[in-house]
Amino acid sequence: MVSEPKPVARRRKLRDALIHAAERTIEKEGLRGLKARELAYKVGCAVGAIYNVFTDLDDLIFAVNALTLEQLEKTLTLAGEKGADPQSGAIRALTHLALAYTDYAAANRPRWRALFDHRLAEGRDVPAWYQAQLARLFVYIEEPLRKLAPAMEPAARMQLARSLFSAVHGIVLIGLEEKLQSIPLSTVRAQVTFMVEAFAKGLARA
Amino acid sequence: MVSEPKPVARRRKLRDALIHAAERTIEKEGLRGLKARELAYKVGCAVGAIYNVFTDLDDLIFAVNALTLEQLEKTLTLAGEKGADPQSGAIRALTHLALAYTDYAAANRPRWRALFDHRLAEGRDVPAWYQAQLARLFVYIEEPLRKLAPAMEPAARMQLARSLFSAVHGIVLIGLEEKLQSIPLSTVRAQVTFMVEAFAKGLARA
């Protein structure tokens, strides 16, 4: 019984090494660069050993994306809520969240892209634990929305938080990937700020 | 001189056949399915003949995407502007445009995706004629924005039209590709409508 932890610790070590190697690969080459054979080579294990600790490469990608969501969450603070009236505090909070997202995406493009580029095989579902971690991030947006539209039903507010996120994501995505002209980050930030503020004002006065 | 038009007509015919074949391939398999060898087989020409009428496959993809932009433009009418005050007319016009975009994307997913998935080789620029065609689409958005914010500088309005488009695009993109749960088109339309209306009201009252 005392010897039990050894294989557990070894599995854990291999798991961590694979996640770490996958993070480096994604940062350098994006999701496309991720190959089981190369990962095994990098961590010094057999290709088959990967599947002792992960169901498949999708499972490994979810583990990396979960770490990305953790990094992103650390940048989401509800700053800007103090002082002034609750409404303008809530508008500032939303802008602050949107800019934190913009900045994270700009500073961590390949990791950020991997959150969206990960395509699952037909019939494969997003694991519940990952969905729960993702859902937690939307709560940051729901909170200021509640202050702006207190009469809104919780289900509608949840939906709205996702819409607002998607809208900001669209601006960041097209801004950072602009093919027609290179848009400086400061312009993307200004676009995000303008959009979120106009939206929030419209929502508050609706 | 009388015989000149023959090779011109032949080139034009080959060009049209290649565009047509590329459209069908993109609709079935997306951009990834596009291979010179298979296109040549489909239209019954030599692989090398493709490069007599197109500089490269990027050039062919721009030709297809231009047809997609044309299709999209046909759905963009400035309906809803009549009656009522100019402000609510402008809000209706923006919503109408956003929903036309949503519906086009939902009904033509692979063509629509090809507009954004087309990645150019390093150093290769988007042709000026394509940029001009794209720019024309934003004018539809600028017009109602001018009514909502008449004091805004034209350059800022142009930028805002692109931001608003990007925001709607984000909602449509995440809504139609939702991995976590399948969102019905009616919900995506409701999200787009709510976002655009709140934004437009906020803009008008800013």
Tab-separated table of C-alpha atoms in Angstrom:
chain	number	residue	atom	x	y	z
A	1	MET	CA	0.000	0.000	0.000
A	2	VAL	CA	2.886	2.312	0.712
A	3	SER	CA	4.225	1.672	-2.774
A	4	GLU	CA	0.906	2.644	-4.438
A	5	PRO	CA	1.620	6.337	-4.941
A	6	LYS	CA	4.646	5.626	-7.126
A	7	PRO	CA	2.842	4.789	-10.395
A	8	VAL	CA	0.312	7.510	-9.591
A	9	ALA	CA	3.111	10.019	-9.216
A	10	ARG	CA	4.731	8.747	-12.413
A	11	ARG	CA	1.489	9.096	-14.351
A	12	ARG	CA	1.024	12.574	-12.979
A	13	LYS	CA	4.551	13.508	-13.968
A	14	LEU	CA	4.057	12.192	-17.497
A	15	ARG	CA	0.719	13.999	-17.756
A	16	ASP	CA	2.308	17.293	-16.678
A	17	ALA	CA	5.232	16.814	-19.068
A	18	LEU	CA	2.869	16.164	-21.981
A	19	ILE	CA	0.752	19.215	-21.149
A	20	HIS	CA	3.879	21.328	-20.900
A	21	ALA	CA	5.203	20.052	-24.241
A	22	ALA	CA	1.807	20.601	-25.870
A	23	GLU	CA	1.703	24.179	-24.530
A	24	ARG	CA	5.101	24.935	-26.069
A	25	THR	CA	4.075	23.380	-29.400
A	26	ILE	CA	0.805	25.323	-29.523
A	27	GLU	CA	2.599	28.556	-28.655
A	28	LYS	CA	5.112	28.002	-31.462
A	29	GLU	CA	3.100	26.316	-34.198
A	30	GLY	CA	-0.540	26.414	-33.139
A	31	LEU	CA	-2.808	23.396	-32.881
A	32	ARG	CA	-1.750	22.154	-36.298
A	33	GLY	CA	1.742	21.417	-35.015
A	34	LEU	CA	0.460	18.992	-32.389
A	35	LYS	CA	1.418	15.415	-33.284
A	36	ALA	CA	1.478	12.441	-30.888
A	37	ARG	CA	4.792	11.158	-32.238
A	38	GLU	CA	6.570	14.485	-31.710
A	39	LEU	CA	5.095	14.998	-28.263
A	40	ALA	CA	6.280	11.532	-27.238
A	41	TYR	CA	9.733	12.346	-28.573
A	42	LYS	CA	9.833	15.646	-26.674
A	43	VAL	CA	8.922	14.153	-23.301
A	44	GLY	CA	10.866	10.925	-23.897
A	45	CYS	CA	8.025	8.424	-23.716
A	46	ALA	CA	6.531	5.861	-26.093
A	47	VAL	CA	3.710	7.128	-28.327
A	48	GLY	CA	1.391	4.600	-26.684
A	49	ALA	CA	2.171	5.994	-23.224
A	50	ILE	CA	0.326	9.213	-24.149
A	51	TYR	CA	-2.894	7.224	-24.250
A	52	ASN	CA	-2.315	5.909	-20.743
A	53	VAL	CA	-2.774	9.427	-19.390
A	54	PHE	CA	-5.032	11.019	-22.015
A	55	THR	CA	-7.974	9.447	-23.841
A	56	ASP	CA	-6.767	11.049	-27.058
A	57	LEU	CA	-5.146	14.251	-28.315
A	58	ASP	CA	-8.470	16.121	-27.907
A	59	ASP	CA	-8.284	15.309	-24.211
A	60	LEU	CA	-4.752	16.744	-24.055
A	61	ILE	CA	-5.864	19.882	-25.929
A	62	PHE	CA	-8.693	20.413	-23.437
A	63	ALA	CA	-6.114	20.232	-20.641
A	64	VAL	CA	-4.006	22.936	-22.336
A	65	ASN	CA	-7.054	25.081	-23.133
A	66	ALA	CA	-8.165	24.805	-19.503
A	67	LEU	CA	-4.815	26.300	-18.459
A	68	THR	CA	-5.362	29.075	-21.012
A	69	LEU	CA	-8.796	29.787	-19.519
A	70	GLU	CA	-7.137	29.925	-16.075
A	71	GLN	CA	-4.571	32.447	-17.340
A	72	LEU	CA	-7.353	34.477	-18.928
A	73	GLU	CA	-9.467	34.383	-15.774
A	74	LYS	CA	-6.564	35.788	-13.752
A	75	THR	CA	-6.667	38.924	-15.909
A	76	LEU	CA	-10.413	39.376	-15.368
A	77	THR	CA	-10.922	41.546	-12.363
A	78	LEU	CA	-13.996	43.565	-11.701
A	79	ALA	CA	-11.963	46.743	-11.312
A	80	GLY	CA	-13.562	50.048	-12.122
A	81	GLU	CA	-16.698	49.302	-10.174
A	82	LYS	CA	-15.953	51.587	-7.270
A	83	GLY	CA	-17.178	55.164	-6.976
A	84	ALA	CA	-19.739	56.966	-9.107
A	85	ASP	CA	-23.226	55.555	-9.671
A	86	PRO	CA	-23.764	51.801	-10.109
A	87	GLN	CA	-24.626	52.261	-13.773
A	88	SER	CA	-21.447	53.965	-14.874
A	89	GLY	CA	-19.532	51.604	-12.583
A	90	ALA	CA	-21.081	48.676	-14.434
A	91	ILE	CA	-20.225	50.216	-17.809
A	92	ARG	CA	-16.631	50.644	-16.683
A	93	ALA	CA	-16.560	47.069	-15.418
A	94	LEU	CA	-17.744	45.716	-18.775
A	95	THR	CA	-15.214	47.802	-20.679
A	96	HIS	CA	-12.478	46.667	-18.340
A	97	LEU	CA	-13.378	42.991	-18.913
A	98	ALA	CA	-13.518	43.453	-22.677
A	99	LEU	CA	-10.109	45.140	-22.711
A	100	ALA	CA	-8.602	42.440	-20.499
A	101	TYR	CA	-9.801	39.915	-23.069
A	102	THR	CA	-8.416	41.998	-25.931
A	103	ASP	CA	-5.034	42.310	-24.239
A	104	TYR	CA	-4.847	38.634	-23.351
A	105	ALA	CA	-5.652	37.653	-26.935
A	106	ALA	CA	-3.088	40.078	-28.364
A	107	ALA	CA	-0.351	38.897	-26.011
A	108	ASN	CA	-1.093	35.166	-26.349
A	109	ARG	CA	-2.353	34.742	-29.890
A	110	PRO	CA	-1.580	31.062	-30.536
A	111	ARG	CA	-2.920	29.944	-27.136
A	112	TRP	CA	-5.980	32.120	-27.621
A	113	ARG	CA	-6.554	30.803	-31.145
A	114	ALA	CA	-6.334	27.231	-29.862
A	115	LEU	CA	-9.435	27.883	-27.710
A	116	PHE	CA	-11.457	28.406	-30.890
A	117	ASP	CA	-9.596	26.362	-33.487
A	118	HIS	CA	-10.014	23.118	-31.594
A	119	ARG	CA	-12.450	21.122	-33.744
A	120	LEU	CA	-13.819	17.962	-32.199
A	121	ALA	CA	-14.460	14.795	-34.140
A	122	GLU	CA	-18.124	14.196	-34.978
A	123	GLY	CA	-19.955	12.735	-32.005
A	124	ARG	CA	-17.272	13.795	-29.502
A	125	ASP	CA	-18.594	16.158	-26.829
A	126	VAL	CA	-16.909	18.911	-24.888
A	127	PRO	CA	-16.250	17.443	-21.410
A	128	ALA	CA	-18.565	18.710	-18.661
A	129	TRP	CA	-15.645	19.881	-16.493
A	130	TYR	CA	-14.406	22.103	-19.354
A	131	GLN	CA	-17.884	23.497	-19.989
A	132	ALA	CA	-18.153	24.338	-16.292
A	133	GLN	CA	-14.803	26.143	-16.324
A	134	LEU	CA	-15.877	28.127	-19.376
A	135	ALA	CA	-19.278	28.963	-17.868
A	136	ARG	CA	-17.508	30.454	-14.861
A	137	LEU	CA	-15.902	33.092	-17.078
A	138	PHE	CA	-19.276	34.365	-18.284
A	139	VAL	CA	-20.292	35.099	-14.685
A	140	TYR	CA	-17.809	37.995	-14.742
A	141	ILE	CA	-19.871	39.544	-17.560
A	142	GLU	CA	-23.266	38.706	-16.034
A	143	GLU	CA	-22.539	40.638	-12.874
A	144	PRO	CA	-22.310	44.143	-14.427
A	145	LEU	CA	-25.142	43.255	-16.855
A	146	ARG	CA	-27.359	42.627	-13.816
A	147	LYS	CA	-26.657	46.169	-12.636
A	148	LEU	CA	-27.454	47.649	-16.035
A	149	ALA	CA	-30.647	45.648	-16.598
A	150	PRO	CA	-31.879	44.492	-13.180
A	151	ALA	CA	-35.270	43.397	-14.522
A	152	MET	CA	-33.783	40.952	-17.030
A	153	GLU	CA	-34.426	37.225	-16.413
A	154	PRO	CA	-31.292	35.292	-15.356
A	155	ALA	CA	-31.498	32.982	-18.394
A	156	ALA	CA	-31.686	35.963	-20.750
A	157	ARG	CA	-28.783	37.595	-18.939
A	158	MET	CA	-26.673	34.463	-19.327
A	159	GLN	CA	-27.467	34.468	-23.030
A	160	LEU	CA	-26.668	38.175	-23.269
A	161	ALA	CA	-23.321	37.693	-21.537
A	162	ARG	CA	-22.421	35.194	-24.253
A	163	SER	CA	-23.599	37.522	-27.014
A	164	LEU	CA	-21.596	40.406	-25.640
A	165	PHE	CA	-18.556	38.192	-25.338
A	166	SER	CA	-19.046	37.001	-28.935
A	167	ALA	CA	-19.339	40.582	-30.162
A	168	VAL	CA	-16.099	41.590	-28.446
A	169	HIS	CA	-14.461	38.399	-29.699
A	170	GLY	CA	-15.489	39.309	-33.258
A	171	ILE	CA	-13.857	42.729	-33.009
A	172	VAL	CA	-10.678	41.269	-31.526
A	173	LEU	CA	-10.581	38.415	-34.054
A	174	ILE	CA	-10.987	40.609	-37.114
A	175	GLY	CA	-8.847	43.389	-35.620
A	176	LEU	CA	-5.890	41.161	-34.785
A	177	GLU	CA	-6.117	39.162	-38.007
A	178	GLU	CA	-6.793	42.091	-40.281
A	179	LYS	CA	-5.683	41.091	-43.750
A	180	LEU	CA	-6.516	44.364	-45.428
A	181	GLN	CA	-4.488	46.616	-43.204
A	182	SER	CA	-2.589	46.115	-40.026
A	183	ILE	CA	-4.631	47.540	-37.169
A	184	PRO	CA	-2.591	48.589	-34.142
A	185	LEU	CA	-3.688	47.117	-30.806
A	186	SER	CA	-4.574	50.603	-29.577
A	187	THR	CA	-7.163	50.903	-32.366
A	188	VAL	CA	-8.644	47.497	-31.577
A	189	ARG	CA	-8.863	48.564	-27.908
A	190	ALA	CA	-10.583	51.809	-28.914
A	191	GLN	CA	-13.077	49.898	-31.083
A	192	VAL	CA	-13.847	47.472	-28.262
A	193	THR	CA	-14.277	50.308	-25.770
A	194	PHE	CA	-16.566	52.289	-28.051
A	195	MET	CA	-18.734	49.274	-28.867
A	196	VAL	CA	-19.089	48.070	-25.287
A	197	GLU	CA	-19.854	51.553	-23.961
A	198	ALA	CA	-22.500	52.272	-26.603
A	199	PHE	CA	-24.049	48.842	-26.047
A	200	ALA	CA	-24.072	49.231	-22.271
A	201	LYS	CA	-25.611	52.710	-22.450
A	202	GLY	CA	-28.280	51.453	-24.831
A	203	LEU	CA	-28.979	48.514	-22.529
A	204	ALA	CA	-29.232	50.706	-19.439
A	205	ARG	CA	-31.627	53.134	-21.108
A	206	ALA	CA	-33.692	50.529	-22.961
B	1	MET	CA	-7.346	40.830	-86.012
B	2	VAL	CA	-10.659	39.102	-86.568
B	3	SER	CA	-9.254	35.886	-85.177
B	4	GLU	CA	-8.051	37.562	-81.952
B	5	PRO	CA	-11.190	37.054	-79.885
B	6	LYS	CA	-10.994	33.257	-80.124
B	7	PRO	CA	-8.225	32.636	-77.580
B	8	VAL	CA	-9.692	35.422	-75.429
B	9	ALA	CA	-13.049	33.642	-75.437
B	10	ARG	CA	-11.341	30.320	-74.702
B	11	ARG	CA	-9.452	31.814	-71.767
B	12	ARG	CA	-12.643	33.335	-70.447
B	13	LYS	CA	-14.457	30.027	-70.754
B	14	LEU	CA	-11.695	28.206	-68.877
B	15	ARG	CA	-11.657	30.891	-66.235
B	16	ASP	CA	-15.408	30.600	-65.695
B	17	ALA	CA	-15.233	26.790	-65.614
B	18	LEU	CA	-12.478	26.905	-62.971
B	19	ILE	CA	-14.401	29.396	-60.835
B	20	HIS	CA	-17.496	27.259	-61.118
B	21	ALA	CA	-15.600	24.089	-60.158
B	22	ALA	CA	-13.935	25.909	-57.233
B	23	GLU	CA	-17.334	27.154	-56.014
B	24	ARG	CA	-18.714	23.605	-55.972
B	25	THR	CA	-15.610	22.302	-54.165
B	26	ILE	CA	-15.755	25.046	-51.535
B	27	GLU	CA	-19.465	24.457	-50.982
B	28	LYS	CA	-18.874	20.744	-50.468
B	29	GLU	CA	-15.522	20.557	-48.718
B	30	GLY	CA	-14.514	24.091	-47.808
B	31	LEU	CA	-11.246	25.748	-48.804
B	32	ARG	CA	-9.240	22.747	-47.654
B	33	GLY	CA	-10.651	20.638	-50.448
B	34	LEU	CA	-9.299	22.967	-53.137
B	35	LYS	CA	-6.448	21.295	-55.051
B	36	ALA	CA	-5.117	22.346	-58.462
B	37	ARG	CA	-4.905	18.770	-59.723
B	38	GLU	CA	-8.536	18.000	-58.883
B	39	LEU	CA	-9.799	21.278	-60.314
B	40	ALA	CA	-7.957	20.581	-63.554
B	41	TYR	CA	-9.480	17.097	-63.656
B	42	LYS	CA	-12.975	18.487	-63.066
B	43	VAL	CA	-12.824	21.065	-65.846
B	44	GLY	CA	-10.811	18.829	-68.170
B	45	CYS	CA	-7.691	20.957	-68.552
B	46	ALA	CA	-4.005	20.458	-67.787
B	47	VAL	CA	-2.878	21.523	-64.304
B	48	GLY	CA	-0.579	24.096	-65.903
B	49	ALA	CA	-3.488	25.672	-67.790
B	50	ILE	CA	-4.914	26.925	-64.477
B	51	TYR	CA	-1.917	29.228	-64.206
B	52	ASN	CA	-2.586	30.719	-67.616
B	53	VAL	CA	-5.800	32.251	-66.283
B	54	PHE	CA	-5.014	32.670	-62.579
B	55	THR	CA	-1.754	33.757	-60.998
B	56	ASP	CA	-2.174	31.073	-58.354
B	57	LEU	CA	-4.877	29.372	-56.311
B	58	ASP	CA	-5.169	32.461	-54.078
B	59	ASP	CA	-6.175	34.422	-57.166
B	60	LEU	CA	-8.872	31.836	-57.942
B	61	ILE	CA	-10.114	31.931	-54.333
B	62	PHE	CA	-10.419	35.737	-54.531
B	63	ALA	CA	-12.549	35.300	-57.657
B	64	VAL	CA	-14.873	32.898	-55.807
B	65	ASN	CA	-14.982	35.075	-52.688
B	66	ALA	CA	-15.858	38.079	-54.856
B	67	LEU	CA	-18.899	36.168	-56.129
B	68	THR	CA	-19.797	35.398	-52.521
B	69	LEU	CA	-19.568	39.103	-51.660
B	70	GLU	CA	-21.844	39.813	-54.628
B	71	GLN	CA	-24.399	37.292	-53.392
B	72	LEU	CA	-24.189	38.775	-49.920
B	73	GLU	CA	-24.570	42.317	-51.234
B	74	LYS	CA	-27.781	41.340	-53.031
B	75	THR	CA	-29.328	40.468	-49.664
B	76	LEU	CA	-28.352	43.833	-48.165
B	77	THR	CA	-31.150	46.254	-48.747
B	78	LEU	CA	-31.764	49.330	-46.706
B	79	ALA	CA	-35.330	48.253	-45.970
B	80	GLY	CA	-36.993	49.459	-42.830
B	81	GLU	CA	-35.872	53.023	-43.243
B	82	LYS	CA	-39.238	54.406	-44.220
B	83	GLY	CA	-41.718	55.935	-41.811
B	84	ALA	CA	-41.224	56.871	-38.177
B	85	ASP	CA	-38.398	59.156	-37.099
B	86	PRO	CA	-34.987	58.928	-38.763
B	87	GLN	CA	-33.441	57.489	-35.611
B	88	SER	CA	-35.680	54.470	-35.212
B	89	GLY	CA	-35.559	54.041	-38.989
B	90	ALA	CA	-31.762	53.893	-38.776
B	91	ILE	CA	-31.911	51.375	-35.928
B	92	ARG	CA	-34.259	49.204	-37.987
B	93	ALA	CA	-31.957	49.528	-40.985
B	94	LEU	CA	-28.933	48.354	-38.963
B	95	THR	CA	-30.859	45.424	-37.511
B	96	HIS	CA	-32.077	44.498	-40.960
B	97	LEU	CA	-28.525	44.491	-42.344
B	98	ALA	CA	-27.229	42.437	-39.426
B	99	LEU	CA	-29.987	39.853	-39.871
B	100	ALA	CA	-29.393	39.671	-43.617
B	101	TYR	CA	-25.760	38.876	-42.828
B	102	THR	CA	-26.801	36.275	-40.233
B	103	ASP	CA	-29.184	34.586	-42.651
B	104	TYR	CA	-26.691	34.594	-45.503
B	105	ALA	CA	-24.035	33.013	-43.279
B	106	ALA	CA	-26.431	30.370	-41.962
B	107	ALA	CA	-27.647	29.441	-45.455
B	108	ASN	CA	-24.205	29.457	-47.097
B	109	ARG	CA	-21.813	28.337	-44.371
B	110	PRO	CA	-18.926	26.946	-46.435
B	111	ARG	CA	-18.922	29.934	-48.845
B	112	TRP	CA	-19.172	32.315	-45.918
B	113	ARG	CA	-16.366	30.540	-44.025
B	114	ALA	CA	-14.143	30.771	-47.105
B	115	LEU	CA	-14.287	34.578	-46.878
B	116	PHE	CA	-12.499	34.373	-43.520
B	117	ASP	CA	-10.532	31.150	-43.734
B	118	HIS	CA	-8.573	32.271	-46.774
B	119	ARG	CA	-5.033	32.739	-45.433
B	120	LEU	CA	-2.587	34.413	-47.752
B	121	ALA	CA	1.046	33.464	-48.019
B	122	GLU	CA	3.447	35.814	-46.244
B	123	GLY	CA	4.106	38.898	-48.351
B	124	ARG	CA	1.069	38.326	-50.569
B	125	ASP	CA	-1.424	41.211	-50.454
B	126	VAL	CA	-5.160	41.309	-50.889
B	127	PRO	CA	-5.757	42.678	-54.422
B	128	ALA	CA	-6.977	46.282	-54.564
B	129	TRP	CA	-10.073	45.347	-56.605
B	130	TYR	CA	-11.140	42.897	-53.882
B	131	GLN	CA	-10.523	45.458	-51.144
B	132	ALA	CA	-12.679	47.936	-53.055
B	133	GLN	CA	-15.502	45.419	-53.405
B	134	LEU	CA	-15.342	44.677	-49.695
B	135	ALA	CA	-15.242	48.368	-48.773
B	136	ARG	CA	-18.460	48.889	-50.718
B	137	LEU	CA	-20.303	46.567	-48.336
B	138	PHE	CA	-19.402	48.688	-45.324
B	139	VAL	CA	-21.094	51.695	-46.922
B	140	TYR	CA	-24.433	49.988	-46.240
B	141	ILE	CA	-23.617	50.123	-42.527
B	142	GLU	CA	-22.180	53.652	-42.595
B	143	GLU	CA	-25.380	55.153	-43.929
B	144	PRO	CA	-27.620	54.411	-40.910
B	145	LEU	CA	-24.701	55.154	-38.554
B	146	ARG	CA	-24.565	58.648	-40.056
B	147	LYS	CA	-28.203	59.160	-39.083
B	148	LEU	CA	-27.605	57.944	-35.547
B	149	ALA	CA	-24.428	59.959	-34.966
B	150	PRO	CA	-24.444	62.841	-37.467
B	151	ALA	CA	-21.583	64.629	-35.726
B	152	MET	CA	-19.178	61.721	-36.088
B	153	GLU	CA	-16.183	62.219	-38.405
B	154	PRO	CA	-16.376	60.145	-41.618
B	155	ALA	CA	-13.149	58.269	-40.790
B	156	ALA	CA	-14.458	57.345	-37.347
B	157	ARG	CA	-17.753	56.256	-38.877
B	158	MET	CA	-15.942	54.016	-41.352
B	159	GLN	CA	-14.039	52.451	-38.485
B	160	LEU	CA	-17.248	52.064	-36.484
B	161	ALA	CA	-19.003	50.348	-39.395
B	162	ARG	CA	-16.207	47.782	-39.390
B	163	SER	CA	-16.408	47.335	-35.605
B	164	LEU	CA	-20.139	46.839	-35.722
B	165	PHE	CA	-19.762	44.350	-38.540
B	166	SER	CA	-17.069	42.502	-36.555
B	167	ALA	CA	-19.297	42.385	-33.472
B	168	VAL	CA	-22.192	40.904	-35.451
B	169	HIS	CA	-19.786	38.524	-37.168
B	170	GLY	CA	-18.561	37.338	-33.754
B	171	ILE	CA	-22.088	36.541	-32.600
B	172	VAL	CA	-22.877	34.718	-35.839
B	173	LEU	CA	-19.557	32.849	-35.827
B	174	ILE	CA	-19.841	31.604	-32.259
B	175	GLY	CA	-23.598	31.056	-32.565
B	176	LEU	CA	-23.389	28.952	-35.715
B	177	GLU	CA	-20.328	27.028	-34.587
B	178	GLU	CA	-21.394	26.541	-31.020
B	179	LYS	CA	-19.539	23.514	-29.703
B	180	LEU	CA	-21.121	23.525	-26.282
B	181	GLN	CA	-24.727	23.421	-27.372
B	182	SER	CA	-26.466	23.743	-30.659
B	183	ILE	CA	-28.011	27.206	-30.879
B	184	PRO	CA	-31.012	27.457	-33.213
B	185	LEU	CA	-30.787	30.139	-35.886
B	186	SER	CA	-33.753	31.935	-34.313
B	187	THR	CA	-31.717	32.398	-31.124
B	188	VAL	CA	-28.700	33.711	-33.028
B	189	ARG	CA	-31.026	36.169	-34.809
B	190	ALA	CA	-32.489	37.270	-31.471
B	191	GLN	CA	-28.973	37.788	-30.063
B	192	VAL	CA	-27.924	39.829	-33.086
B	193	THR	CA	-31.075	41.925	-32.939
B	194	PHE	CA	-30.741	42.621	-29.228
B	195	MET	CA	-27.068	43.564	-29.522
B	196	VAL	CA	-27.478	45.833	-32.530
B	197	GLU	CA	-30.527	47.594	-31.069
B	198	ALA	CA	-28.868	48.231	-27.707
B	199	PHE	CA	-25.703	49.426	-29.431
B	200	ALA	CA	-27.631	51.730	-31.778
B	201	LYS	CA	-29.697	53.223	-28.956
B	202	GLY	CA	-26.563	53.833	-26.936
B	203	LEU	CA	-24.902	55.434	-29.931
B	204	ALA	CA	-27.876	57.698	-30.662
B	205	ARG	CA	-28.109	58.886	-27.062
B	206	ALA	CA	-24.382	59.169	-26.424
